Coordinates of N, CA and C in Angstrom, one line a residue:
M149 N 13.8 -5.9 -12.5 CA 13.3 -5.3 -13.7 C 12.4 -4.2 -13.3
A150 N 12.4 -3.1 -14.0 CA 11.6 -1.9 -13.6 C 10.7 -1.5 -14.7
I151 N 11.2 -1.2 -15.9 CA 10.4 -0.7 -17.0 C 10.6 -1.5 -18.2
Q152 N 9.5 -1.9 -18.8 CA 9.6 -2.6 -20.2 C 8.7 -1.8 -21.1
T153 N 9.1 -1.6 -22.3 CA 8.3 -0.8 -23.2 C 7.6 -1.7 -24.2
Y154 N 6.3 -1.4 -24.5 CA 5.6 -2.2 -25.5 C 6.1 -1.6 -26.8
P155 N 6.5 -2.5 -27.7 CA 7.1 -2.0 -29.0 C 6.1 -1.1 -29.8
K156 N 4.9 -1.5 -29.9 CA 3.9 -0.7 -30.7 C 3.7 0.7 -30.0
G157 N 3.6 0.7 -28.7 CA 3.4 1.9 -27.9 C 4.6 2.9 -28.1
K158 N 5.8 2.3 -28.0 CA 7.0 3.1 -28.2 C 7.1 3.6 -29.6
E159 N 6.7 2.8 -30.6 CA 6.7 3.3 -32.0 C 5.7 4.4 -32.2
R160 N 4.6 4.3 -31.6 CA 3.6 5.4 -31.7 C 4.1 6.7 -31.0
C161 N 4.8 6.5 -29.9 CA 5.3 7.7 -29.3 C 6.4 8.4 -30.1
L162 N 7.3 7.6 -30.7 CA 8.4 8.1 -31.4 C 8.0 8.7 -32.8
I163 N 7.0 8.1 -33.4 CA 6.6 8.7 -34.7 C 5.6 9.8 -34.6
G164 N 5.2 10.1 -33.3 CA 4.3 11.3 -33.1 C 2.9 11.1 -33.6
V165 N 2.2 10.0 -33.2 CA 0.8 9.8 -33.5 C 0.0 11.1 -33.2
A166 N -0.9 11.5 -34.1 CA -1.6 12.7 -33.9 C -2.2 12.8 -32.5
K167 N -1.9 14.0 -31.9 CA -2.4 14.3 -30.5 C -1.8 13.4 -29.4
M168 N -0.8 12.7 -29.7 CA -0.1 11.9 -28.7 C 0.8 12.8 -27.9
D169 N 0.3 13.8 -27.3 CA 1.1 14.8 -26.6 C 1.3 14.5 -25.2
P170 N 2.6 14.3 -24.7 CA 2.8 14.0 -23.4 C 2.4 15.0 -22.3
T171 N 2.1 16.2 -22.8 CA 1.7 17.2 -21.8 C 0.2 17.3 -21.6
I172 N -0.6 16.5 -22.3 CA -2.0 16.4 -22.1 C -2.3 15.3 -21.2
S173 N -2.5 15.5 -19.9 CA -2.5 14.5 -18.9 C -3.8 13.7 -19.0
S174 N -4.9 14.2 -19.5 CA -6.2 13.5 -19.6 C -6.1 12.3 -20.5
V175 N -5.2 12.2 -21.4 CA -5.1 11.1 -22.3 C -4.1 10.0 -21.9
W176 N -3.3 10.4 -20.9 CA -2.3 9.4 -20.4 C -2.8 8.9 -19.0
K177 N -2.9 7.6 -19.0 CA -3.5 7.0 -17.8 C -2.6 5.8 -17.3
V178 N -2.8 5.4 -16.1 CA -2.1 4.3 -15.5 C -3.1 3.3 -15.0
I179 N -2.9 2.1 -15.4 CA -3.8 1.0 -14.9 C -2.9 0.0 -14.1
L180 N -3.6 -0.7 -13.2 CA -2.9 -1.7 -12.4 C -3.3 -3.1 -12.9
L181 N -2.3 -4.0 -13.0 CA -2.5 -5.4 -13.3 C -2.4 -6.2 -12.0
R182 N -3.3 -7.1 -11.8 CA -3.2 -8.0 -10.6 C -2.6 -9.3 -11.0
E183 N -2.6 -10.2 -10.0 CA -2.0 -11.5 -10.2 C -2.4 -12.2 -11.5
G184 N -1.5 -12.7 -12.2 CA -1.7 -13.3 -13.6 C -1.3 -12.3 -14.7
G185 N -1.3 -11.0 -14.4 CA -1.0 -10.1 -15.5 C 0.5 -10.1 -15.7
A186 N 1.0 -10.0 -16.9 CA 2.4 -10.0 -17.2 C 2.7 -9.2 -18.5
F187 N 3.9 -8.8 -18.6 CA 4.4 -8.1 -19.8 C 4.4 -9.1 -21.0
N188 N 3.9 -8.6 -22.1 CA 3.9 -9.4 -23.4 C 4.1 -8.4 -24.5
P189 N 5.3 -8.4 -25.1 CA 5.6 -7.4 -26.2 C 4.7 -7.5 -27.4
S190 N 3.9 -8.6 -27.5 CA 3.0 -8.7 -28.7 C 1.7 -8.0 -28.4
H191 N 1.5 -7.5 -27.2 CA 0.2 -6.7 -26.9 C 0.3 -5.4 -27.7
L192 N -0.7 -5.2 -28.5 CA -0.8 -4.0 -29.3 C -1.7 -2.9 -28.8
T193 N -2.7 -3.3 -28.0 CA -3.7 -2.4 -27.5 C -4.0 -2.7 -26.0
V194 N -4.6 -1.8 -25.4 CA -5.0 -2.0 -24.0 C -5.9 -3.2 -23.8
A195 N -6.8 -3.4 -24.8 CA -7.7 -4.6 -24.8 C -6.8 -5.9 -24.7
D196 N -5.7 -5.9 -25.4 CA -4.8 -7.1 -25.3 C -4.3 -7.2 -23.9
V197 N -3.8 -6.1 -23.3 CA -3.2 -6.2 -22.0 C -4.2 -6.7 -20.9
V198 N -5.4 -6.2 -20.9 CA -6.4 -6.5 -19.9 C -7.2 -7.8 -20.2
S199 N -7.0 -8.4 -21.4 CA -7.8 -9.6 -21.7 C -7.4 -10.7 -20.6
G200 N -8.4 -11.5 -20.3 CA -8.2 -12.5 -19.2 C -8.5 -12.0 -17.9
G201 N -9.0 -10.7 -17.8 CA -9.4 -10.2 -16.5 C -8.3 -9.8 -15.5
F202 N -7.1 -9.4 -16.1 CA -6.0 -9.2 -15.2 C -5.9 -7.7 -14.7
E203 N -6.8 -6.8 -15.2 CA -6.8 -5.5 -14.6 C -7.4 -5.5 -13.2
M204 N -6.9 -4.8 -12.3 CA -7.4 -4.7 -11.0 C -8.9 -4.3 -11.1
S205 N -9.7 -4.7 -10.2 CA -11.1 -4.3 -10.2 C -11.7 -4.4 -8.8
G206 N -12.8 -3.8 -8.5 CA -13.4 -3.8 -7.2 C -12.9 -2.7 -6.3
G207 N -13.4 -2.6 -5.1 CA -13.1 -1.5 -4.2 C -13.4 -0.2 -4.9
S208 N -12.5 0.8 -4.7 CA -12.6 2.1 -5.4 C -11.6 2.2 -6.6
Y209 N -11.1 1.0 -7.1 CA -10.2 1.1 -8.2 C -10.8 1.8 -9.4
A210 N -9.9 2.7 -9.9 CA -10.2 3.4 -11.2 C -8.9 3.7 -11.9
R211 N -8.9 3.7 -13.2 CA -7.7 4.1 -13.9 C -7.4 5.6 -13.6
Q212 N -6.2 5.9 -13.4 CA -5.8 7.2 -13.0 C -5.1 8.0 -14.1
S213 N -5.5 9.2 -14.3 CA -4.9 10.1 -15.2 C -3.6 10.6 -14.6
L214 N -2.6 10.9 -15.5 CA -1.3 11.4 -15.0 C -1.5 12.9 -14.8
V215 N -0.7 13.4 -13.9 CA -0.7 14.9 -13.6 C 0.7 15.3 -13.8
S216 N 0.9 16.5 -14.5 CA 2.2 17.1 -14.7 C 3.1 16.2 -15.5
M217 N 2.6 15.6 -16.6 CA 3.5 14.8 -17.5 C 4.5 15.7 -18.1
S218 N 5.7 15.3 -18.2 CA 6.8 16.1 -18.8 C 7.8 15.3 -19.5
L219 N 8.5 15.9 -20.4 CA 9.6 15.3 -21.2 C 10.9 16.0 -20.7
T220 N 12.0 15.2 -20.6 CA 13.3 15.7 -20.3 C 14.3 15.0 -21.2
I221 N 15.3 15.8 -21.6 CA 16.4 15.2 -22.4 C 17.5 15.0 -21.5
S222 N 18.0 13.7 -21.5 CA 19.2 13.3 -20.7 C 20.2 12.6 -21.6
G223 N 21.2 13.3 -22.0 CA 22.2 12.7 -22.9 C 21.5 12.4 -24.2
T224 N 21.5 11.1 -24.6 CA 20.8 10.7 -25.9 C 19.4 10.2 -25.7
Y225 N 18.9 10.3 -24.4 CA 17.6 9.8 -24.1 C 16.5 10.8 -23.9
V226 N 15.3 10.5 -24.2 CA 14.1 11.3 -23.9 C 13.4 10.6 -22.8
I227 N 13.2 11.2 -21.7 CA 12.5 10.6 -20.5 C 11.2 11.2 -20.3
W228 N 10.1 10.4 -20.2 CA 8.8 10.9 -19.9 C 8.5 10.5 -18.5
T229 N 8.0 11.5 -17.7 CA 7.7 11.2 -16.3 C 6.5 12.1 -15.9
S230 N 6.1 11.9 -14.7 CA 5.0 12.6 -14.1 C 5.0 12.6 -12.6
N231 N 4.0 13.2 -12.0 CA 3.9 13.0 -10.5 C 3.5 11.6 -10.2
S232 N 3.6 11.2 -9.0 CA 3.1 9.9 -8.5 C 1.6 9.8 -8.8
V233 N 1.1 8.6 -8.8 CA -0.3 8.3 -9.0 C -0.8 7.5 -7.8
T234 N -2.0 8.0 -7.3 CA -2.6 7.3 -6.1 C -3.8 6.5 -6.5
F235 N -3.8 5.2 -6.2 CA -5.0 4.4 -6.4 C -5.6 4.2 -5.0
T236 N -6.8 4.6 -4.8 CA -7.4 4.6 -3.5 C -8.3 3.4 -3.2
A237 N -8.2 2.9 -2.0 CA -9.1 1.9 -1.4 C -9.2 0.7 -2.4
L238 N -8.0 0.1 -2.7 CA -8.0 -1.1 -3.5 C -8.6 -2.3 -2.8
P239 N -9.2 -3.2 -3.5 CA -9.9 -4.3 -2.8 C -8.9 -5.2 -2.1
V240 N -9.4 -5.8 -1.0 CA -8.6 -6.7 -0.2 C -8.5 -8.1 -1.0
G241 N -7.3 -8.7 -0.8 CA -7.1 -10.0 -1.3 C -6.5 -10.2 -2.7
H242 N -5.9 -9.2 -3.3 CA -5.3 -9.3 -4.6 C -3.8 -8.9 -4.4
T243 N -3.1 -9.2 -5.5 CA -1.7 -8.7 -5.6 C -1.5 -7.9 -6.8
V244 N -1.1 -6.6 -6.6 CA -0.8 -5.8 -7.7 C 0.6 -6.2 -8.2
V245 N 0.7 -6.6 -9.5 CA 2.0 -7.0 -10.1 C 2.7 -6.0 -10.9
A246 N 1.9 -5.0 -11.4 CA 2.5 -4.0 -12.3 C 1.5 -2.8 -12.5
A247 N 2.1 -1.7 -12.9 CA 1.4 -0.6 -13.4 C 1.7 -0.4 -14.9
V248 N 0.7 -0.1 -15.7 CA 0.9 0.0 -17.1 C 0.5 1.4 -17.5
L249 N 1.4 2.1 -18.2 CA 1.2 3.5 -18.7 C 0.5 3.3 -20.1
I250 N -0.7 3.9 -20.2 CA -1.4 3.8 -21.5 C -1.7 5.2 -22.1
Y251 N -1.8 5.2 -23.4 CA -2.2 6.4 -24.1 C -3.6 6.1 -24.5
F252 N -4.6 6.8 -23.8 CA -6.0 6.4 -24.0 C -6.7 7.2 -25.1
G253 N -6.4 8.4 -25.3 CA -7.1 9.2 -26.4 C -8.6 9.2 -26.1
A254 N -9.4 9.2 -27.1 CA -10.8 9.3 -26.9 C -11.6 8.0 -27.2
G255 N -10.8 7.0 -27.6 CA -11.5 5.7 -28.0 C -11.6 4.7 -26.9
P256 N -12.1 3.5 -27.3 CA -12.1 2.4 -26.3 C -10.8 1.7 -26.2
D257 N -10.8 0.7 -25.3 CA -9.5 0.0 -25.0 C -8.9 -0.6 -26.3
S258 N -9.8 -1.0 -27.3 CA -9.3 -1.6 -28.5 C -8.5 -0.6 -29.4
S259 N -8.6 0.7 -29.1 CA -7.8 1.7 -29.8 C -6.8 2.5 -28.9
A260 N -6.7 2.0 -27.7 CA -5.7 2.7 -26.8 C -4.4 1.9 -26.8
Y261 N -3.3 2.6 -26.6 CA -2.0 1.9 -26.7 C -1.4 1.7 -25.3
P262 N -0.9 0.5 -25.1 CA -0.1 0.3 -23.9 C 1.3 0.8 -24.2
V263 N 1.9 1.6 -23.4 CA 3.2 2.2 -23.7 C 4.4 1.6 -22.9
S264 N 4.2 1.5 -21.5 CA 5.2 0.9 -20.7 C 4.6 0.1 -19.6
F265 N 5.3 -1.0 -19.2 CA 5.0 -1.9 -18.1 C 6.0 -1.6 -17.0
Y266 N 5.5 -1.3 -15.9 CA 6.3 -0.9 -14.8 C 6.0 -1.8 -13.6
D267 N 7.0 -2.7 -13.2 CA 6.7 -3.5 -12.1 C 7.4 -3.0 -10.8
G268 N 8.0 -1.8 -10.9 CA 8.5 -1.2 -9.7 C 9.8 -1.9 -9.2
G269 N 9.6 -3.2 -8.8 CA 10.8 -4.0 -8.4 C 11.3 -3.7 -7.1
S270 N 11.3 -2.4 -6.6 CA 11.9 -2.1 -5.3 C 11.3 -0.8 -4.9
Y271 N 11.7 -0.3 -3.7 CA 11.2 1.0 -3.2 C 11.3 2.0 -4.3
P272 N 10.3 2.9 -4.5 CA 9.2 3.1 -3.6 C 7.9 2.3 -3.8
N273 N 7.9 1.5 -4.9 CA 6.7 0.8 -5.3 C 6.5 -0.6 -4.7
D274 N 7.7 -1.3 -4.6 CA 7.7 -2.6 -4.0 C 6.6 -3.5 -4.6
L275 N 6.5 -3.5 -5.9 CA 5.6 -4.4 -6.6 C 6.4 -5.8 -6.9
P276 N 5.7 -6.9 -6.7 CA 4.3 -7.0 -6.4 C 3.9 -6.7 -5.0
K277 N 2.7 -6.3 -4.8 CA 2.2 -5.8 -3.5 C 0.8 -6.3 -3.2
D278 N 0.7 -7.0 -2.1 CA -0.7 -7.4 -1.7 C -1.6 -6.3 -1.3
T279 N -2.8 -6.3 -1.7 CA -3.8 -5.3 -1.4 C -4.5 -5.6 0.0
S280 N -4.7 -4.5 0.7 CA -5.3 -4.7 2.0 C -6.5 -3.8 2.2
G281 N -7.0 -3.2 1.2 CA -8.1 -2.2 1.3 C -7.7 -0.8 1.3
G282 N -6.4 -0.6 1.4 CA -5.8 0.8 1.5 C -5.4 1.3 0.1
D283 N -4.7 2.4 0.2 CA -4.2 3.1 -1.0 C -2.9 2.5 -1.5
L284 N -2.6 2.7 -2.8 CA -1.3 2.4 -3.4 C -0.9 3.6 -4.2
V285 N 0.3 4.0 -3.9 CA 0.9 5.1 -4.6 C 2.0 4.6 -5.5
V286 N 1.9 4.8 -6.8 CA 2.8 4.4 -7.8 C 3.6 5.6 -8.3
T287 N 4.9 5.5 -8.1 CA 5.9 6.6 -8.4 C 6.7 6.2 -9.6
P288 N 6.8 7.1 -10.6 CA 7.6 6.8 -11.8 C 9.1 6.5 -11.3
H289 N 9.8 5.7 -12.1 CA 11.2 5.4 -11.8 C 12.0 6.7 -11.6
A290 N 12.8 6.8 -10.6 CA 13.5 8.1 -10.3 C 14.4 8.6 -11.4
T291 N 15.0 7.6 -12.2 CA 15.9 8.0 -13.2 C 15.3 7.9 -14.6
D292 N 14.5 6.9 -14.8 CA 14.0 6.6 -16.2 C 12.5 7.0 -16.4
G293 N 11.8 7.5 -15.3 CA 10.4 7.9 -15.5 C 9.6 6.8 -15.9
W294 N 8.5 7.1 -16.7 CA 7.7 6.0 -17.3 C 8.3 5.4 -18.5
I295 N 9.0 6.2 -19.3 CA 9.5 5.8 -20.6 C 10.9 6.4 -20.7
K296 N 11.8 5.7 -21.2 CA 13.2 6.2 -21.5 C 13.5 5.7 -22.9
A297 N 13.5 6.6 -23.9 CA 13.6 6.1 -25.3 C 14.7 7.0 -26.0

């Protein structure tokens, strides 16, 4: 499994929620989930996704903004992608199970939308991945990007 889309996030993307512009990288972020974190299609907000303390924390972990977000038309699909995202100096002793693309906007987690759950599954991300204090680079899926709708 590589990409799963949160239904509410996909709906928000497709109906064009005000200012949900894929070219504004400061509002599109990626978060990491650690052991225990899992995809749940009933999650409507980022607060739902991270409840239970499953977002990575410690070390130099910080949510990362996307750079060079873009849209591509491929046949009947719209594919949203970006450059890779680097999370630096992750804490030792955890397992990263997934990266989640979120539309953050200007509000708190309770008003931010999870859009896609990306477990990588194979090279280049090899998630799940144990943390060792080093960096983790998350690369969008080569064919499907972060979202394929």
